[in-house]
């Protein structure tokens, strides 16, 4: 099982949903980066459950402890280990599901591959695992900040409701705006409609999917290594590794299929004697390397697998048909809580490529 991500800036996540704790180890972070638990906590608070009716009611404070790698508020260049205790685990509602895999979840594939599965709350396939990603991403984000790079993700779409607003780094207080509404969107005019989509699905004991858009601003030219370690390939892998993420597109993405080259090509221009492009259809990446324009990508999340509606499945122990109704605490829509996870994965990739290219030094 591969639980390590990255080449120089490496993050390993560990822990199961109902085990004593979850966390991560970050290896390869340059020394002398200012880092406190409050820096990491700020990011974890964005994905914390129970912040609105749109998310699971599991009551976790998700308080982080930094166990190693930081001394007197600055990184040592040694592994940074971070831990969050699971305090509100309640496996009782999962007992009913033993041997009866939830359709759409990872229960069956874990059973088939490993034969020994922590059935409590999805075990390793639970979104609790993404705590380690967000904690590691917080460190990567601090590193990127030292080079002026800023990464922002928000909810682009929930169900049929889409935000038409364009993400722009000059938007004032953009992070506050995103986290001021439970849908985690930048467009106040559709935030309520997005919420409604989730509330209706939830009332029907069902779930709904959606899209997260992410952009990185002030990115230098030349991050990304052709041909297999293109920055688009690494970002693609990063977001597709997030549970329930089922697709990713860069720039105009799947719209390219209906465009002509004359429309899709980004014309080169001179901006204060610097080469730039007039448009950003390619999402800031050409040939797998950043061109200096903002990196822009979107990723789609499927509707939450665990739903209260009756569903047919099988009992793998008795080899007979079975019916389940998933009780317990679940997100009726994954998207709002996936927003900080997408942001964290993008930061991990950018920090890693910053170090690979030499744009970020090994020692600050
Ligand atoms: C932030 C976040 C929250 C999630 N919450 C739930 C949940 O409450 N219930 C659930 O069944 N799946 C939830 N998931 C998705 C499952 O973890 C995921 O569907 C499962 O591991 C199967 O993997 P796959 O969908 O990638 O195939 C969540 C995912 C993320 C990223």
Tab-separated table of C-alpha atoms and ligand atoms in Angstrom:
chain	number	residue	atom	x	y	z
A	1	UNK	CA	0.000	0.000	0.000
A	2	UNK	CA	1.602	3.268	-1.037
A	3	UNK	CA	1.085	5.969	1.555
A	4	UNK	CA	3.973	8.237	0.531
A	5	UNK	CA	3.711	11.101	-1.951
A	6	UNK	CA	6.376	13.317	-3.556
A	7	UNK	CA	10.020	13.128	-4.595
A	8	UNK	CA	11.959	15.631	-2.450
A	9	UNK	CA	9.168	17.163	-0.374
A	10	UNK	CA	7.635	13.860	0.692
A	11	UNK	CA	4.475	13.355	2.730
A	12	UNK	CA	3.395	10.033	4.231
A	13	UNK	CA	-0.060	9.798	5.787
A	14	UNK	CA	-1.062	7.198	8.357
A	15	UNK	CA	-4.054	6.120	10.437
A	16	UNK	CA	-7.563	4.705	10.203
A	17	UNK	CA	-10.888	6.457	10.780
A	18	UNK	CA	-11.644	4.790	14.126
A	19	UNK	CA	-8.093	4.090	15.312
A	20	UNK	CA	-6.574	6.192	18.099
A	21	UNK	CA	-5.184	8.891	15.766
A	22	UNK	CA	-4.365	9.929	12.209
A	23	UNK	CA	-1.468	11.997	10.934
A	24	UNK	CA	1.458	12.445	8.607
A	25	UNK	CA	5.219	12.617	8.376
A	26	UNK	CA	6.728	15.277	6.108
A	27	UNK	CA	10.268	14.549	5.018
A	28	UNK	CA	12.465	16.813	2.880
A	29	UNK	CA	11.128	20.150	4.087
A	30	UNK	CA	13.917	22.775	4.045
A	31	UNK	CA	15.246	23.928	7.410
A	32	UNK	CA	14.551	27.365	8.887
A	33	UNK	CA	10.947	27.589	7.691
A	34	UNK	CA	8.851	29.334	10.351
A	35	UNK	CA	6.204	26.830	11.456
A	36	UNK	CA	3.848	26.572	14.429
A	37	UNK	CA	0.947	24.305	15.345
A	38	UNK	CA	-1.332	27.336	14.775
A	39	UNK	CA	-0.215	27.471	11.101
A	40	UNK	CA	-1.288	23.854	10.621
A	41	UNK	CA	-4.417	24.184	12.771
A	42	UNK	CA	-5.661	27.071	10.610
A	43	UNK	CA	-5.731	24.734	7.589
A	44	UNK	CA	-7.188	21.760	9.500
A	45	UNK	CA	-10.026	23.971	10.759
A	46	UNK	CA	-11.093	24.472	7.146
A	47	UNK	CA	-11.795	20.724	6.681
A	48	UNK	CA	-13.013	19.977	10.195
A	49	UNK	CA	-16.360	18.110	10.309
A	50	UNK	CA	-19.537	19.445	11.888
A	51	UNK	CA	-19.228	23.072	10.755
A	52	UNK	CA	-22.623	23.126	9.010
A	53	UNK	CA	-25.618	20.942	8.075
A	54	UNK	CA	-23.831	20.216	4.803
A	55	UNK	CA	-21.232	18.028	6.499
A	56	UNK	CA	-21.004	15.020	8.802
A	57	UNK	CA	-21.908	15.680	12.430
A	58	UNK	CA	-18.919	13.711	13.724
A	59	UNK	CA	-17.732	15.972	16.563
A	60	UNK	CA	-13.983	16.202	16.172
A	61	UNK	CA	-11.877	19.237	17.106
A	62	UNK	CA	-9.026	17.892	14.935
A	63	UNK	CA	-6.393	19.435	17.165
A	64	UNK	CA	-2.903	18.928	15.765
A	65	UNK	CA	0.256	18.130	17.681
A	66	UNK	CA	3.664	18.559	16.039
A	67	UNK	CA	5.819	15.763	17.429
A	68	UNK	CA	9.119	16.361	15.653
A	69	UNK	CA	11.071	18.372	13.115
A	70	UNK	CA	10.407	21.846	14.551
A	71	UNK	CA	12.546	23.642	17.123
A	72	UNK	CA	11.947	27.148	18.464
A	73	UNK	CA	9.321	27.807	15.802
A	74	UNK	CA	11.438	26.824	12.801
A	75	UNK	CA	11.877	23.587	10.877
A	76	UNK	CA	15.029	21.561	11.458
A	77	UNK	CA	15.180	19.881	8.051
A	78	UNK	CA	14.351	16.593	9.819
A	79	UNK	CA	11.077	14.640	9.485
A	80	UNK	CA	8.071	16.632	10.704
A	81	UNK	CA	5.609	14.279	12.362
A	82	UNK	CA	2.077	15.512	13.044
A	83	UNK	CA	-0.791	13.805	14.830
A	84	UNK	CA	-4.529	14.380	15.340
A	85	UNK	CA	-6.420	12.182	17.797
A	86	UNK	CA	-9.727	10.560	16.788
A	87	UNK	CA	-11.920	11.530	19.735
A	88	UNK	CA	-15.481	10.974	18.527
A	89	UNK	CA	-15.230	7.596	16.808
A	90	UNK	CA	-18.454	5.549	17.058
A	91	UNK	CA	-18.140	2.234	15.212
A	92	UNK	CA	-21.555	0.903	16.365
A	93	UNK	CA	-23.398	1.837	13.164
A	94	UNK	CA	-20.818	-0.087	11.108
A	95	UNK	CA	-21.406	-3.441	12.871
A	96	UNK	CA	-24.505	-4.019	10.707
A	97	UNK	CA	-22.317	-3.647	7.616
A	98	UNK	CA	-19.706	-6.279	8.452
A	99	UNK	CA	-19.331	-8.482	5.371
A	100	UNK	CA	-21.839	-6.334	3.438
A	101	UNK	CA	-19.836	-3.905	1.307
A	102	UNK	CA	-21.361	-0.483	0.769
A	103	UNK	CA	-21.981	0.146	-2.957
A	104	UNK	CA	-19.700	2.957	-4.151
A	105	UNK	CA	-17.331	2.707	-1.168
A	106	UNK	CA	-13.975	0.928	-0.888
A	107	UNK	CA	-15.175	-1.816	1.535
A	108	UNK	CA	-15.246	-4.530	-1.105
A	109	UNK	CA	-11.912	-3.815	-2.808
A	110	UNK	CA	-10.102	-3.642	0.559
A	111	UNK	CA	-11.703	-6.985	1.521
A	112	UNK	CA	-10.776	-8.584	-1.797
A	113	UNK	CA	-7.173	-7.353	-1.731
A	114	UNK	CA	-6.204	-7.643	1.945
A	115	UNK	CA	-8.555	-10.139	3.606
A	116	UNK	CA	-8.195	-8.251	6.896
A	117	UNK	CA	-10.079	-4.977	6.954
A	118	UNK	CA	-10.733	-2.357	9.601
A	119	UNK	CA	-14.487	-2.100	8.901
A	120	UNK	CA	-14.967	0.783	11.345
A	121	UNK	CA	-15.840	3.912	9.389
A	122	UNK	CA	-14.088	2.908	6.195
A	123	UNK	CA	-10.728	2.437	7.956
A	124	UNK	CA	-7.963	3.771	5.766
A	125	UNK	CA	-10.374	4.716	2.935
A	126	UNK	CA	-12.124	7.183	5.239
A	127	UNK	CA	-11.799	10.924	4.680
A	128	UNK	CA	-10.086	11.052	8.104
A	129	UNK	CA	-6.964	10.077	6.122
A	130	UNK	CA	-7.106	13.470	4.390
A	131	UNK	CA	-6.221	15.152	7.710
A	132	UNK	CA	-2.611	14.052	7.093
A	133	UNK	CA	-2.757	15.576	3.607
A	134	UNK	CA	-4.069	18.907	4.884
A	135	UNK	CA	-1.460	19.042	7.678
A	136	UNK	CA	1.357	18.289	5.203
A	137	UNK	CA	-0.165	20.772	2.742
A	138	UNK	CA	-0.070	23.457	5.447
A	139	UNK	CA	3.719	23.034	5.672
A	140	UNK	CA	4.034	23.087	1.871
A	141	UNK	CA	1.857	26.210	1.782
A	142	UNK	CA	4.138	28.012	4.250
A	143	UNK	CA	7.104	27.087	2.055
A	144	UNK	CA	5.379	28.388	-1.085
A	145	UNK	CA	4.469	31.616	0.714
A	146	UNK	CA	8.187	32.340	1.181
A	147	UNK	CA	8.364	32.451	-2.639
A	148	UNK	CA	5.114	34.398	-3.072
A	149	UNK	CA	3.080	31.488	-4.488
A	150	UNK	CA	-0.567	31.438	-3.437
A	151	UNK	CA	-2.933	28.477	-3.946
A	152	UNK	CA	-6.719	28.830	-3.695
A	153	UNK	CA	-9.493	26.251	-4.142
A	154	UNK	CA	-13.248	26.700	-3.933
A	155	UNK	CA	-16.498	24.942	-4.813
A	156	UNK	CA	-17.240	25.489	-8.496
A	157	UNK	CA	-20.360	23.327	-8.694
A	158	UNK	CA	-22.718	21.296	-6.529
A	159	UNK	CA	-25.331	19.218	-8.339
A	160	UNK	CA	-26.829	21.429	-11.048
A	161	UNK	CA	-25.694	24.735	-9.489
A	162	UNK	CA	-22.523	26.256	-10.902
A	163	UNK	CA	-20.589	29.364	-9.901
A	164	UNK	CA	-19.836	31.546	-12.940
A	165	UNK	CA	-17.544	33.871	-11.025
A	166	UNK	CA	-13.887	33.792	-12.155
A	167	UNK	CA	-11.255	33.083	-9.548
A	168	UNK	CA	-8.847	36.023	-9.448
A	169	UNK	CA	-5.962	36.574	-7.049
A	170	UNK	CA	-6.867	40.263	-6.793
A	171	UNK	CA	-10.223	39.390	-5.169
A	172	UNK	CA	-10.131	40.961	-1.719
A	173	UNK	CA	-10.304	38.598	1.273
A	174	UNK	CA	-10.898	35.650	-1.004
A	175	UNK	CA	-10.172	32.978	1.622
A	176	UNK	CA	-12.529	34.657	4.103
A	177	UNK	CA	-15.199	34.847	1.416
A	178	UNK	CA	-14.877	31.132	0.586
A	179	UNK	CA	-15.016	30.051	4.220
A	180	UNK	CA	-17.871	32.433	5.091
A	181	UNK	CA	-20.436	30.169	3.394
A	182	UNK	CA	-20.974	26.446	4.069
A	183	UNK	CA	-20.764	25.601	0.343
A	184	UNK	CA	-17.206	27.052	0.266
A	185	UNK	CA	-17.785	29.007	-2.934
A	186	UNK	CA	-16.635	32.433	-4.173
A	187	UNK	CA	-19.989	33.397	-5.613
A	188	UNK	CA	-22.363	34.651	-2.905
A	189	UNK	CA	-25.245	34.688	-5.408
A	190	UNK	CA	-25.226	30.877	-5.786
A	191	UNK	CA	-24.028	29.807	-2.307
A	192	UNK	CA	-27.594	29.351	-1.004
A	193	UNK	CA	-28.659	27.388	-4.098
A	194	UNK	CA	-25.681	25.083	-3.638
A	195	UNK	CA	-26.658	24.553	0.007
A	196	UNK	CA	-30.195	23.787	-1.116
A	197	UNK	CA	-28.937	21.075	-3.484
A	198	UNK	CA	-27.246	19.350	-0.535
A	199	UNK	CA	-30.159	19.808	1.861
A	200	UNK	CA	-32.656	18.350	-0.620
A	201	UNK	CA	-30.428	15.308	-1.284
A	202	UNK	CA	-29.921	14.859	2.441
A	203	UNK	CA	-33.665	15.043	3.184
A	204	UNK	CA	-34.139	12.290	0.598
A	205	UNK	CA	-31.488	10.191	2.419
A	206	UNK	CA	-29.324	10.644	-0.663
A	207	UNK	CA	-26.142	12.499	-1.628
A	208	UNK	CA	-24.898	14.831	-4.375
A	209	UNK	CA	-21.607	15.432	-6.224
A	210	UNK	CA	-19.804	18.476	-7.564
A	211	UNK	CA	-16.663	20.197	-8.788
A	212	UNK	CA	-13.763	21.968	-7.039
A	213	UNK	CA	-11.702	24.539	-8.941
A	214	UNK	CA	-8.168	25.339	-7.860
A	215	UNK	CA	-5.704	27.997	-8.998
A	216	UNK	CA	-2.096	28.767	-8.108
A	217	UNK	CA	-0.984	32.362	-8.546
A	218	UNK	CA	2.457	33.930	-8.949
A	219	UNK	CA	3.944	30.642	-10.137
A	220	UNK	CA	7.389	30.974	-11.789
A	221	UNK	CA	8.060	29.655	-15.279
A	222	UNK	CA	9.666	26.230	-15.604
A	223	UNK	CA	8.180	24.119	-12.785
A	224	UNK	CA	7.591	20.573	-14.082
A	225	UNK	CA	9.870	17.937	-15.561
A	226	UNK	CA	9.154	16.520	-18.995
A	227	UNK	CA	8.150	13.949	-19.906
A	228	UNK	CA	6.763	11.682	-17.155
A	229	UNK	CA	6.949	14.134	-14.277
A	230	UNK	CA	5.014	16.901	-15.970
A	231	UNK	CA	3.470	19.200	-13.405
A	232	UNK	CA	0.049	18.448	-14.898
A	233	UNK	CA	0.693	14.696	-14.488
A	234	UNK	CA	1.751	15.146	-10.868
A	235	UNK	CA	-1.170	17.436	-10.063
A	236	UNK	CA	-3.488	14.937	-11.761
A	237	UNK	CA	-2.169	12.096	-9.626
A	238	UNK	CA	-2.348	14.253	-6.505
A	239	UNK	CA	-6.019	15.112	-6.861
A	240	UNK	CA	-7.102	11.737	-8.240
A	241	UNK	CA	-5.669	10.178	-5.075
A	242	UNK	CA	-8.223	12.103	-2.978
A	243	UNK	CA	-11.090	9.772	-2.024
A	244	UNK	CA	-14.127	10.165	-4.315
A	245	UNK	CA	-12.285	12.322	-6.889
A	246	UNK	CA	-13.166	10.941	-10.318
A	247	UNK	CA	-11.732	13.345	-12.871
A	248	UNK	CA	-9.494	16.331	-13.442
A	249	UNK	CA	-9.130	18.904	-16.215
A	250	UNK	CA	-6.654	21.727	-16.791
A	251	UNK	CA	-7.489	25.133	-18.246
A	252	UNK	CA	-10.423	24.750	-20.638
A	253	UNK	CA	-10.126	20.977	-20.120
A	254	UNK	CA	-12.842	18.911	-21.784
A	255	UNK	CA	-14.134	22.062	-23.536
A	256	UNK	CA	-11.073	21.723	-25.834
A	257	UNK	CA	-12.894	18.936	-27.656
A	258	UNK	CA	-15.277	21.486	-29.169
A	259	UNK	CA	-12.767	24.251	-29.884
A	260	UNK	CA	-10.607	25.121	-32.882
A	261	UNK	CA	-6.850	25.634	-32.513
A	262	UNK	CA	-7.381	29.251	-33.524
A	263	UNK	CA	-9.590	29.681	-30.444
A	264	UNK	CA	-7.733	27.491	-27.977
A	265	UNK	CA	-4.133	28.635	-28.578
A	266	UNK	CA	-2.949	31.194	-26.060
A	267	UNK	CA	-1.403	34.035	-28.087
A	268	UNK	CA	2.015	35.171	-26.868
A	269	UNK	CA	2.328	38.838	-25.954
A	270	UNK	CA	4.952	41.109	-24.426
A	271	UNK	CA	4.105	42.481	-21.032
A	272	UNK	CA	6.697	45.033	-19.878
A	273	UNK	CA	9.196	43.261	-22.156
A	274	UNK	CA	8.352	39.935	-20.533
A	275	UNK	CA	6.849	37.092	-22.579
A	276	UNK	CA	3.346	36.262	-21.432
A	277	UNK	CA	0.084	35.052	-22.989
A	278	UNK	CA	-3.087	36.962	-23.756
A	279	UNK	CA	-5.378	34.183	-22.549
A	280	UNK	CA	-4.868	31.208	-20.243
A	281	UNK	CA	-6.784	28.399	-21.939
A	282	UNK	CA	-4.016	25.913	-21.199
A	283	UNK	CA	-4.234	26.569	-17.448
A	284	UNK	CA	-0.658	27.828	-17.039
A	285	UNK	CA	1.036	24.632	-18.275
A	286	UNK	CA	2.656	23.896	-21.670
A	287	UNK	CA	4.637	20.712	-22.304
A	288	UNK	CA	4.245	19.820	-18.636
A	289	UNK	CA	6.027	22.992	-17.481
A	290	UNK	CA	4.568	26.133	-15.984
A	291	UNK	CA	4.503	29.112	-18.361
A	292	UNK	CA	4.144	31.781	-15.667
A	293	UNK	CA	0.362	32.189	-15.970
A	294	UNK	CA	-1.826	30.957	-13.088
A	295	UNK	CA	-2.186	27.173	-12.930
A	296	UNK	CA	-5.913	26.409	-13.163
A	297	UNK	CA	-7.568	23.012	-12.814
A	298	UNK	CA	-10.903	21.521	-11.802
A	299	UNK	CA	-11.728	18.144	-10.314
A	300	UNK	CA	-15.005	16.310	-9.933
A	301	UNK	CA	-16.232	14.501	-6.797
A	302	UNK	CA	-18.840	11.786	-6.975
A	303	UNK	CA	-21.883	11.797	-4.661
A	304	UNK	CA	-21.080	10.346	-1.218
A	305	UNK	CA	-21.321	6.546	-1.273
A	306	UNK	CA	-22.832	6.149	2.224
A	307	UNK	CA	-26.498	7.054	1.925
A	308	UNK	CA	-29.525	6.388	4.128
A	309	UNK	CA	-31.609	5.010	1.237
A	310	UNK	CA	-32.056	1.246	1.054
A	311	UNK	CA	-29.488	-0.313	-1.268
A	312	UNK	CA	-28.911	-3.817	-2.493
A	313	UNK	CA	-25.562	-5.475	-1.857
A	314	UNK	CA	-24.248	-8.956	-1.061
A	315	UNK	CA	-23.199	-10.684	2.154
A	316	UNK	CA	-19.711	-11.995	1.384
A	317	UNK	CA	-19.817	-14.377	4.380
A	318	UNK	CA	-23.114	-16.131	3.589
A	319	UNK	CA	-22.809	-15.520	-0.166
A	320	UNK	CA	-26.384	-14.316	-0.350
A	321	UNK	CA	-28.046	-11.076	-1.390
A	322	UNK	CA	-28.452	-8.407	1.273
A	323	UNK	CA	-29.996	-4.986	1.796
A	324	UNK	CA	-28.384	-2.140	3.696
A	325	UNK	CA	-29.278	1.343	4.851
A	326	UNK	CA	-26.195	3.231	5.913
A	327	UNK	CA	-26.716	4.898	9.272
A	328	UNK	CA	-24.020	6.845	11.064
A	329	UNK	CA	-22.598	10.258	10.295
A	330	UNK	CA	-21.763	11.081	6.700
A	331	UNK	CA	-21.219	14.098	4.479
A	332	UNK	CA	-24.289	14.388	2.196
A	333	UNK	CA	-21.886	16.160	-0.197
A	334	UNK	CA	-18.123	15.684	-0.159
A	335	UNK	CA	-17.278	18.842	-2.095
A	336	UNK	CA	-17.214	21.562	0.615
A	337	UNK	CA	-14.850	19.515	2.789
A	338	UNK	CA	-12.768	18.446	-0.216
A	339	UNK	CA	-11.905	22.095	-1.002
A	340	UNK	CA	-9.029	22.378	1.539
A	341	UNK	CA	-7.859	18.859	0.614
A	342	UNK	CA	-7.523	19.803	-3.075
A	343	UNK	CA	-5.689	22.969	-2.068
A	344	UNK	CA	-3.329	20.931	0.142
A	345	UNK	CA	-2.526	18.396	-2.608
A	346	UNK	CA	-1.769	21.208	-5.087
A	347	UNK	CA	0.565	22.809	-2.518
A	348	UNK	CA	2.408	19.508	-2.020
A	349	UNK	CA	3.038	19.196	-5.760
A	350	UNK	CA	4.170	22.799	-6.136
A	351	UNK	CA	6.501	22.628	-3.133
A	352	UNK	CA	8.009	19.411	-4.473
A	353	UNK	CA	8.528	20.846	-7.966
A	354	UNK	CA	9.875	24.066	-6.442
A	355	UNK	CA	12.573	21.997	-4.740
A	356	UNK	CA	13.200	19.759	-7.772
A	357	UNK	CA	13.720	22.772	-10.053
A	358	UNK	CA	15.893	24.628	-7.516
A	359	UNK	CA	13.388	27.519	-7.320
A	360	UNK	CA	13.088	26.731	-3.597
A	361	UNK	CA	16.427	26.174	-1.829
A	362	UNK	CA	17.034	23.144	0.428
A	363	UNK	CA	17.856	25.492	3.295
A	364	UNK	CA	16.085	28.815	3.888
B	1	LIG	C1	-13.531	15.322	2.483
B	1	LIG	C2	-14.144	13.984	2.169
B	1	LIG	C3	-15.218	13.531	2.929
B	1	LIG	C4	-15.799	12.296	2.659
B	1	LIG	N1	-16.862	11.882	3.421
B	1	LIG	C5	-17.443	10.692	3.147
B	1	LIG	C6	-18.556	10.235	3.937
B	1	LIG	O1	-18.992	10.889	4.884
B	1	LIG	N2	-19.114	9.035	3.598
B	1	LIG	C7	-18.661	8.278	2.540
B	1	LIG	O2	-19.219	7.239	2.268
B	1	LIG	N3	-17.625	8.691	1.795
B	1	LIG	C8	-16.996	9.861	2.081
B	1	LIG	N4	-15.914	10.262	1.324
B	1	LIG	C9	-15.508	9.468	0.157
B	1	LIG	C10	-14.939	8.101	0.451
B	1	LIG	O3	-13.833	8.189	1.317
B	1	LIG	C11	-14.601	7.410	-0.867
B	1	LIG	O4	-15.673	7.447	-1.742
B	1	LIG	C12	-14.195	5.955	-0.651
B	1	LIG	O5	-12.944	5.916	-0.003
B	1	LIG	C13	-14.091	5.157	-1.950
B	1	LIG	O6	-13.098	5.675	-2.768
B	1	LIG	P1	-13.390	6.189	-4.264
B	1	LIG	O7	-14.693	6.936	-4.188
B	1	LIG	O8	-12.239	7.110	-4.574
B	1	LIG	O9	-13.469	5.002	-5.143
B	1	LIG	C14	-15.301	11.499	1.596
B	1	LIG	C15	-14.211	11.966	0.836
B	1	LIG	C16	-13.625	13.193	1.113
B	1	LIG	C17	-12.490	13.681	0.283
